Amino acid sequence: MNPKLGNYFNNENREDFCRKHLVRGAVLRTFTELTKPPKIKLFVIWGFEESIDKTGLSFINSENRFSRHTILSDLQYPLRVARNRFLGHDSFLECSMIYETSLAKIRTFIINDISVLIGNISSADLENAIKIIRNAPTIEEKLKMRYGF
């Protein structure tokens, strides 16, 4: 097995990489316990709350899980491979929820393996997803405010 590129960098370089690239719209592919069952997922980072060690994120799904529920279906934003080269196929960004997890845990994932950070959603998709989340009736206002919506 070939070593990962990140293995060639010292911890300080990996921490610097994490600081520079962990931004709103960053996409990670890593294991999460926020799903049932826990599994490897793609997700978009929305923001951070350092004082309470929280990161806000939304999952990218391979299909619209809510196609029969009009309100929830409208909150699934289509992400196309043509604008998001890190995707293996056209997908959907779940804008109906903002999940929270530990900021320290996300940073540790990246520092331990920089390849979990696979890209950023396109600026047009980022703008459109932000508009959907701002108006999403399924997300608490305090979460919207915490992550800048």
Short mmCIF file of N, CA and C in Angstrom, two decimals:
data_model
loop_
_atom_site.label_atom_id
_atom_site.label_comp_id
_atom_site.label_asym_id
_atom_site.label_seq_id
_atom_site.Cartn_x
_atom_site.Cartn_y
_atom_site.Cartn_z
N MET A 1 0.85 -1.18 0.00
CA MET A 1 0.00 0.00 0.00
C MET A 1 0.89 1.25 0.00
N ASN A 2 0.56 2.21 -0.84
CA ASN A 2 1.33 3.44 -0.93
C ASN A 2 0.97 4.38 0.22
N PRO A 3 1.96 5.06 0.78
CA PRO A 3 1.65 6.01 1.85
C PRO A 3 0.89 7.21 1.28
N LYS A 4 0.08 7.84 2.12
CA LYS A 4 -0.68 9.01 1.71
C LYS A 4 0.25 10.22 1.63
N LEU A 5 -0.06 11.13 0.72
CA LEU A 5 0.76 12.33 0.53
C LEU A 5 0.93 13.09 1.84
N GLY A 6 -0.15 13.20 2.62
CA GLY A 6 -0.08 13.92 3.89
C GLY A 6 0.91 13.34 4.87
N ASN A 7 1.23 12.06 4.72
CA ASN A 7 2.19 11.43 5.62
C ASN A 7 3.59 12.03 5.47
N TYR A 8 3.85 12.69 4.36
CA TYR A 8 5.17 13.28 4.12
C TYR A 8 5.33 14.66 4.77
N PHE A 9 4.25 15.20 5.30
CA PHE A 9 4.29 16.52 5.93
C PHE A 9 4.32 16.36 7.44
N ASN A 10 5.02 17.27 8.09
CA ASN A 10 5.04 17.22 9.55
C ASN A 10 3.71 17.75 10.10
N ASN A 11 3.51 17.55 11.38
CA ASN A 11 2.23 17.91 12.00
C ASN A 11 1.92 19.40 11.86
N GLU A 12 2.94 20.25 11.96
CA GLU A 12 2.74 21.69 11.83
C GLU A 12 2.20 22.04 10.44
N ASN A 13 2.74 21.41 9.39
CA ASN A 13 2.26 21.65 8.03
C ASN A 13 0.81 21.18 7.86
N ARG A 14 0.48 20.05 8.45
CA ARG A 14 -0.89 19.54 8.35
C ARG A 14 -1.87 20.43 9.10
N GLU A 15 -1.45 20.95 10.25
CA GLU A 15 -2.30 21.89 11.00
C GLU A 15 -2.51 23.17 10.20
N ASP A 16 -1.46 23.65 9.54
CA ASP A 16 -1.56 24.83 8.70
C ASP A 16 -2.51 24.58 7.53
N PHE A 17 -2.39 23.41 6.90
CA PHE A 17 -3.29 23.02 5.81
C PHE A 17 -4.74 23.04 6.31
N CYS A 18 -4.98 22.50 7.47
CA CYS A 18 -6.32 22.46 8.05
C CYS A 18 -6.85 23.87 8.26
N ARG A 19 -6.04 24.76 8.84
CA ARG A 19 -6.47 26.15 9.07
C ARG A 19 -6.85 26.85 7.77
N LYS A 20 -6.08 26.63 6.72
CA LYS A 20 -6.31 27.32 5.45
C LYS A 20 -7.49 26.77 4.66
N HIS A 21 -7.74 25.46 4.78
CA HIS A 21 -8.73 24.83 3.90
C HIS A 21 -10.05 24.46 4.56
N LEU A 22 -10.12 24.51 5.88
CA LEU A 22 -11.37 24.20 6.56
C LEU A 22 -12.19 25.49 6.64
N VAL A 23 -12.98 25.72 5.59
CA VAL A 23 -13.75 26.94 5.43
C VAL A 23 -15.19 26.60 5.04
N ARG A 24 -16.06 27.61 5.05
CA ARG A 24 -17.44 27.40 4.61
C ARG A 24 -17.42 26.89 3.17
N GLY A 25 -18.16 25.81 2.95
CA GLY A 25 -18.23 25.21 1.62
C GLY A 25 -17.24 24.09 1.39
N ALA A 26 -16.33 23.87 2.35
CA ALA A 26 -15.38 22.75 2.24
C ALA A 26 -16.15 21.44 2.30
N VAL A 27 -15.70 20.47 1.52
CA VAL A 27 -16.35 19.15 1.49
C VAL A 27 -15.37 18.12 2.03
N LEU A 28 -15.85 17.33 2.98
CA LEU A 28 -15.06 16.26 3.57
C LEU A 28 -15.70 14.92 3.27
N ARG A 29 -14.87 13.91 3.17
CA ARG A 29 -15.34 12.53 3.04
C ARG A 29 -14.69 11.75 4.17
N THR A 30 -15.50 11.41 5.17
CA THR A 30 -14.97 10.69 6.33
C THR A 30 -16.09 9.99 7.08
N PHE A 31 -15.70 9.21 8.03
CA PHE A 31 -16.64 8.46 8.86
C PHE A 31 -17.40 9.41 9.77
N THR A 32 -18.70 9.17 9.92
CA THR A 32 -19.51 9.95 10.84
C THR A 32 -20.44 9.05 11.63
N GLU A 33 -20.65 9.42 12.86
CA GLU A 33 -21.62 8.73 13.70
C GLU A 33 -22.95 9.46 13.72
N LEU A 34 -23.09 10.51 12.93
CA LEU A 34 -24.33 11.28 12.87
C LEU A 34 -25.40 10.60 12.03
N THR A 35 -25.02 9.56 11.29
CA THR A 35 -25.98 8.82 10.48
C THR A 35 -26.31 7.50 11.16
N LYS A 36 -27.43 6.94 10.75
CA LYS A 36 -27.83 5.62 11.27
C LYS A 36 -27.96 4.68 10.09
N PRO A 37 -27.11 3.69 9.97
CA PRO A 37 -25.96 3.39 10.83
C PRO A 37 -24.80 4.34 10.54
N PRO A 38 -23.85 4.46 11.46
CA PRO A 38 -22.65 5.27 11.20
C PRO A 38 -21.94 4.75 9.95
N LYS A 39 -21.42 5.69 9.14
CA LYS A 39 -20.75 5.30 7.90
C LYS A 39 -19.91 6.43 7.35
N ILE A 40 -19.21 6.15 6.27
CA ILE A 40 -18.44 7.17 5.57
C ILE A 40 -19.41 7.99 4.72
N LYS A 41 -19.34 9.31 4.86
CA LYS A 41 -20.24 10.21 4.14
C LYS A 41 -19.46 11.41 3.61
N LEU A 42 -20.05 12.06 2.61
CA LEU A 42 -19.59 13.38 2.17
C LEU A 42 -20.43 14.42 2.90
N PHE A 43 -19.79 15.50 3.34
CA PHE A 43 -20.56 16.58 3.94
C PHE A 43 -19.89 17.92 3.69
N VAL A 44 -20.72 18.97 3.74
CA VAL A 44 -20.30 20.35 3.52
C VAL A 44 -20.23 21.05 4.87
N ILE A 45 -19.14 21.76 5.08
CA ILE A 45 -18.96 22.56 6.30
C ILE A 45 -19.62 23.92 6.11
N TRP A 46 -20.42 24.32 7.11
CA TRP A 46 -21.08 25.64 7.06
C TRP A 46 -20.38 26.67 7.94
N GLY A 47 -19.82 26.23 9.04
CA GLY A 47 -19.19 27.19 9.93
C GLY A 47 -18.76 26.53 11.22
N PHE A 48 -18.23 27.37 12.12
CA PHE A 48 -17.65 26.89 13.36
C PHE A 48 -18.06 27.79 14.51
N GLU A 49 -18.15 27.20 15.67
CA GLU A 49 -18.34 27.96 16.91
C GLU A 49 -17.27 27.46 17.87
N GLU A 50 -16.13 28.15 17.84
CA GLU A 50 -14.96 27.74 18.63
C GLU A 50 -15.28 27.63 20.11
N SER A 51 -16.06 28.57 20.65
CA SER A 51 -16.29 28.62 22.09
C SER A 51 -17.01 27.39 22.63
N ILE A 52 -17.75 26.69 21.78
CA ILE A 52 -18.45 25.48 22.23
C ILE A 52 -17.99 24.24 21.45
N ASP A 53 -16.88 24.37 20.73
CA ASP A 53 -16.30 23.26 19.97
C ASP A 53 -17.31 22.61 19.03
N LYS A 54 -17.97 23.43 18.21
CA LYS A 54 -18.99 22.91 17.29
C LYS A 54 -18.68 23.31 15.85
N THR A 55 -19.05 22.40 14.96
CA THR A 55 -19.00 22.61 13.52
C THR A 55 -20.40 22.34 12.98
N GLY A 56 -20.89 23.21 12.12
CA GLY A 56 -22.17 22.99 11.45
C GLY A 56 -21.93 22.40 10.08
N LEU A 57 -22.71 21.38 9.72
CA LEU A 57 -22.50 20.72 8.44
C LEU A 57 -23.81 20.15 7.90
N SER A 58 -23.82 19.85 6.62
CA SER A 58 -24.94 19.17 5.96
C SER A 58 -24.37 18.05 5.10
N PHE A 59 -25.13 16.97 4.99
CA PHE A 59 -24.68 15.81 4.24
C PHE A 59 -25.00 15.91 2.76
N ILE A 60 -24.16 15.28 1.97
CA ILE A 60 -24.40 15.11 0.54
C ILE A 60 -24.87 13.68 0.35
N ASN A 61 -26.01 13.53 -0.29
CA ASN A 61 -26.60 12.21 -0.53
C ASN A 61 -26.59 11.89 -2.02
N SER A 62 -26.53 10.61 -2.32
CA SER A 62 -26.49 10.20 -3.73
C SER A 62 -27.85 10.31 -4.41
N GLU A 63 -28.91 10.40 -3.62
CA GLU A 63 -30.25 10.56 -4.20
C GLU A 63 -31.08 11.44 -3.28
N ASN A 64 -32.17 11.96 -3.81
CA ASN A 64 -33.10 12.77 -3.03
C ASN A 64 -33.90 11.82 -2.15
N ARG A 65 -33.54 11.76 -0.88
CA ARG A 65 -34.19 10.83 0.05
C ARG A 65 -35.64 11.18 0.33
N PHE A 66 -36.05 12.39 -0.02
CA PHE A 66 -37.38 12.87 0.34
C PHE A 66 -38.24 13.16 -0.88
N SER A 67 -38.06 12.45 -1.96
CA SER A 67 -38.75 12.76 -3.20
C SER A 67 -40.28 12.74 -3.07
N ARG A 68 -40.82 12.04 -2.07
CA ARG A 68 -42.27 11.96 -1.90
C ARG A 68 -42.81 13.01 -0.93
N HIS A 69 -41.94 13.73 -0.25
CA HIS A 69 -42.34 14.76 0.69
C HIS A 69 -41.97 16.12 0.09
N THR A 70 -42.95 16.83 -0.40
CA THR A 70 -42.70 18.06 -1.16
C THR A 70 -41.84 19.06 -0.40
N ILE A 71 -42.17 19.35 0.85
CA ILE A 71 -41.43 20.36 1.61
C ILE A 71 -39.97 19.94 1.77
N LEU A 72 -39.73 18.71 2.20
CA LEU A 72 -38.36 18.24 2.39
C LEU A 72 -37.63 18.06 1.07
N SER A 73 -38.34 17.66 0.05
CA SER A 73 -37.74 17.50 -1.28
C SER A 73 -37.23 18.83 -1.81
N ASP A 74 -37.98 19.90 -1.55
CA ASP A 74 -37.57 21.23 -1.99
C ASP A 74 -36.29 21.71 -1.29
N LEU A 75 -35.95 21.07 -0.18
CA LEU A 75 -34.76 21.46 0.59
C LEU A 75 -33.55 20.59 0.26
N GLN A 76 -33.67 19.79 -0.80
CA GLN A 76 -32.55 18.97 -1.29
C GLN A 76 -31.98 19.67 -2.52
N TYR A 77 -30.78 20.23 -2.38
CA TYR A 77 -30.20 21.00 -3.47
C TYR A 77 -29.35 20.10 -4.37
N PRO A 78 -29.64 20.07 -5.68
CA PRO A 78 -28.86 19.21 -6.58
C PRO A 78 -27.44 19.73 -6.79
N LEU A 79 -26.48 18.85 -6.61
CA LEU A 79 -25.07 19.16 -6.89
C LEU A 79 -24.67 18.35 -8.11
N ARG A 80 -24.18 19.01 -9.13
CA ARG A 80 -23.80 18.36 -10.38
C ARG A 80 -22.29 18.16 -10.46
N VAL A 81 -21.89 17.03 -10.99
CA VAL A 81 -20.47 16.71 -11.16
C VAL A 81 -19.79 17.77 -12.01
N ALA A 82 -20.49 18.30 -12.99
CA ALA A 82 -19.91 19.29 -13.90
C ALA A 82 -19.36 20.51 -13.15
N ARG A 83 -19.97 20.87 -12.02
CA ARG A 83 -19.50 22.02 -11.24
C ARG A 83 -18.74 21.61 -9.98
N ASN A 84 -18.79 20.33 -9.66
CA ASN A 84 -18.17 19.84 -8.42
C ASN A 84 -17.41 18.56 -8.73
N ARG A 85 -16.20 18.69 -9.22
CA ARG A 85 -15.42 17.58 -9.76
C ARG A 85 -15.08 16.50 -8.73
N PHE A 86 -15.19 16.81 -7.45
CA PHE A 86 -14.90 15.83 -6.41
C PHE A 86 -16.00 14.77 -6.30
N LEU A 87 -17.17 15.04 -6.87
CA LEU A 87 -18.28 14.09 -6.81
C LEU A 87 -18.07 12.95 -7.80
N GLY A 88 -18.49 11.77 -7.42
CA GLY A 88 -18.43 10.62 -8.33
C GLY A 88 -19.64 10.58 -9.26
N HIS A 89 -20.71 11.27 -8.86
CA HIS A 89 -21.96 11.31 -9.64
C HIS A 89 -22.79 12.48 -9.13
N ASP A 90 -23.78 12.89 -9.90
CA ASP A 90 -24.67 13.95 -9.45
C ASP A 90 -25.29 13.54 -8.12
N SER A 91 -25.43 14.50 -7.22
CA SER A 91 -25.87 14.20 -5.86
C SER A 91 -26.79 15.30 -5.35
N PHE A 92 -27.19 15.19 -4.08
CA PHE A 92 -28.07 16.18 -3.46
C PHE A 92 -27.50 16.61 -2.12
N LEU A 93 -27.48 17.93 -1.90
CA LEU A 93 -27.06 18.50 -0.63
C LEU A 93 -28.30 18.66 0.23
N GLU A 94 -28.29 18.03 1.38
CA GLU A 94 -29.45 18.06 2.28
C GLU A 94 -29.47 19.38 3.04
N CYS A 95 -30.28 20.32 2.55
CA CYS A 95 -30.38 21.64 3.16
C CYS A 95 -31.53 21.74 4.15
N SER A 96 -32.08 20.61 4.54
CA SER A 96 -33.19 20.60 5.49
C SER A 96 -32.71 20.56 6.94
N MET A 97 -31.42 20.31 7.14
CA MET A 97 -30.87 20.20 8.49
C MET A 97 -29.44 20.71 8.52
N ILE A 98 -29.08 21.26 9.66
CA ILE A 98 -27.68 21.54 9.98
C ILE A 98 -27.34 20.62 11.13
N TYR A 99 -26.41 19.72 10.89
CA TYR A 99 -25.95 18.81 11.93
C TYR A 99 -24.77 19.47 12.63
N GLU A 100 -24.57 19.13 13.88
CA GLU A 100 -23.43 19.65 14.62
C GLU A 100 -22.56 18.50 15.11
N THR A 101 -21.26 18.74 15.04
CA THR A 101 -20.29 17.79 15.56
C THR A 101 -19.12 18.58 16.13
N SER A 102 -18.21 17.89 16.75
CA SER A 102 -17.07 18.52 17.39
C SER A 102 -16.10 19.10 16.35
N LEU A 103 -15.78 20.37 16.51
CA LEU A 103 -14.79 21.02 15.65
C LEU A 103 -13.43 20.35 15.83
N ALA A 104 -13.09 20.00 17.05
CA ALA A 104 -11.80 19.32 17.31
C ALA A 104 -11.73 17.99 16.56
N LYS A 105 -12.85 17.27 16.52
CA LYS A 105 -12.88 15.97 15.83
C LYS A 105 -12.65 16.17 14.33
N ILE A 106 -13.30 17.19 13.74
CA ILE A 106 -13.12 17.46 12.31
C ILE A 106 -11.67 17.83 12.02
N ARG A 107 -11.11 18.69 12.86
CA ARG A 107 -9.70 19.07 12.67
C ARG A 107 -8.78 17.86 12.78
N THR A 108 -9.06 16.99 13.72
CA THR A 108 -8.24 15.78 13.90
C THR A 108 -8.33 14.88 12.68
N PHE A 109 -9.54 14.72 12.12
CA PHE A 109 -9.69 13.93 10.89
C PHE A 109 -8.76 14.46 9.80
N ILE A 110 -8.76 15.78 9.62
CA ILE A 110 -7.97 16.40 8.54
C ILE A 110 -6.48 16.31 8.84
N ILE A 111 -6.09 16.61 10.06
CA ILE A 111 -4.67 16.57 10.41
C ILE A 111 -4.11 15.15 10.29
N ASN A 112 -4.91 14.17 10.66
CA ASN A 112 -4.46 12.78 10.55
C ASN A 112 -4.44 12.27 9.12
N ASP A 113 -5.28 12.84 8.27
CA ASP A 113 -5.36 12.38 6.87
C ASP A 113 -5.93 13.51 6.02
N ILE A 114 -5.05 14.32 5.43
CA ILE A 114 -5.52 15.50 4.68
C ILE A 114 -6.38 15.13 3.48
N SER A 115 -6.35 13.87 3.06
CA SER A 115 -7.16 13.47 1.91
C SER A 115 -8.66 13.42 2.22
N VAL A 116 -9.06 13.55 3.49
CA VAL A 116 -10.49 13.58 3.79
C VAL A 116 -11.12 14.87 3.30
N LEU A 117 -10.31 15.91 3.14
CA LEU A 117 -10.80 17.18 2.60
C LEU A 117 -10.69 17.08 1.08
N ILE A 118 -11.85 16.90 0.41
CA ILE A 118 -11.81 16.56 -1.01
C ILE A 118 -12.11 17.72 -1.95
N GLY A 119 -12.47 18.88 -1.43
CA GLY A 119 -12.72 20.03 -2.29
C GLY A 119 -13.67 21.01 -1.64
N ASN A 120 -14.23 21.88 -2.48
CA ASN A 120 -15.22 22.86 -2.04
C ASN A 120 -16.36 22.85 -3.05
N ILE A 121 -17.59 23.04 -2.57
CA ILE A 121 -18.68 23.13 -3.54
C ILE A 121 -18.49 24.42 -4.34
N SER A 122 -19.00 24.44 -5.55
CA SER A 122 -18.83 25.60 -6.42
C SER A 122 -19.45 26.83 -5.78
N SER A 123 -18.94 28.01 -6.13
CA SER A 123 -19.46 29.25 -5.53
C SER A 123 -20.94 29.44 -5.83
N ALA A 124 -21.38 29.08 -7.03
CA ALA A 124 -22.81 29.20 -7.37
C ALA A 124 -23.65 28.27 -6.50
N ASP A 125 -23.19 27.03 -6.33
CA ASP A 125 -23.91 26.09 -5.48
C ASP A 125 -23.90 26.54 -4.02
N LEU A 126 -22.80 27.09 -3.58
CA LEU A 126 -22.71 27.59 -2.21
C LEU A 126 -23.74 28.70 -1.99
N GLU A 127 -23.80 29.66 -2.90
CA GLU A 127 -24.78 30.75 -2.79
C GLU A 127 -26.21 30.23 -2.76
N ASN A 128 -26.52 29.32 -3.65
CA ASN A 128 -27.89 28.78 -3.72
C ASN A 128 -28.25 27.97 -2.48
N ALA A 129 -27.32 27.18 -1.99
CA ALA A 129 -27.58 26.38 -0.78
C ALA A 129 -27.78 27.30 0.43
N ILE A 130 -27.01 28.37 0.52
CA ILE A 130 -27.16 29.32 1.62
C ILE A 130 -28.57 29.92 1.60
N LYS A 131 -29.06 30.30 0.43
CA LYS A 131 -30.42 30.85 0.32
C LYS A 131 -31.47 29.85 0.78
N ILE A 132 -31.30 28.60 0.39
CA ILE A 132 -32.26 27.56 0.79
C ILE A 132 -32.24 27.38 2.31
N ILE A 133 -31.06 27.31 2.89
CA ILE A 133 -30.96 27.11 4.34
C ILE A 133 -31.53 28.29 5.10
N ARG A 134 -31.27 29.51 4.63
CA ARG A 134 -31.83 30.70 5.29
C ARG A 134 -33.35 30.62 5.40
N ASN A 135 -33.98 30.06 4.39
CA ASN A 135 -35.44 30.00 4.36
C ASN A 135 -36.02 28.66 4.80
N ALA A 136 -35.17 27.73 5.21
CA ALA A 136 -35.64 26.39 5.58
C ALA A 136 -36.42 26.43 6.89
N PRO A 137 -37.69 26.04 6.86
CA PRO A 137 -38.49 26.04 8.10
C PRO A 137 -38.11 24.89 9.04
N THR A 138 -37.30 23.97 8.57
CA THR A 138 -36.93 22.78 9.35
C THR A 138 -35.69 22.99 10.22
N ILE A 139 -35.04 24.16 10.09
CA ILE A 139 -33.81 24.43 10.83
C ILE A 139 -34.07 25.51 11.88
N GLU A 140 -33.66 25.24 13.11
CA GLU A 140 -33.83 26.20 14.19
C GLU A 140 -33.09 27.50 13.88
N GLU A 141 -33.72 28.61 14.24
CA GLU A 141 -33.11 29.93 14.00
C GLU A 141 -31.77 30.07 14.72
N LYS A 142 -31.64 29.50 15.91
CA LYS A 142 -30.36 29.63 16.64
C LYS A 142 -29.23 28.96 15.88
N LEU A 143 -29.52 27.85 15.18
CA LEU A 143 -28.48 27.20 14.36
C LEU A 143 -28.15 28.05 13.15
N LYS A 144 -29.17 28.62 12.54
CA LYS A 144 -28.92 29.51 11.40
C LYS A 144 -28.02 30.68 11.82
N MET A 145 -28.34 31.27 12.95
CA MET A 145 -27.55 32.40 13.44
C MET A 145 -26.13 31.98 13.81
N ARG A 146 -26.00 30.83 14.46
CA ARG A 146 -24.69 30.34 14.89
C ARG A 146 -23.74 30.19 13.71
N TYR A 147 -24.27 29.74 12.56
CA TYR A 147 -23.42 29.47 11.42
C TYR A 147 -23.55 30.48 10.29
N GLY A 148 -24.10 31.66 10.60
CA GLY A 148 -24.06 32.78 9.68
C GLY A 148 -25.09 32.77 8.55
N PHE A 149 -26.26 32.21 8.81
CA PHE A 149 -27.32 32.21 7.79
C PHE A 149 -28.33 33.29 8.07
#
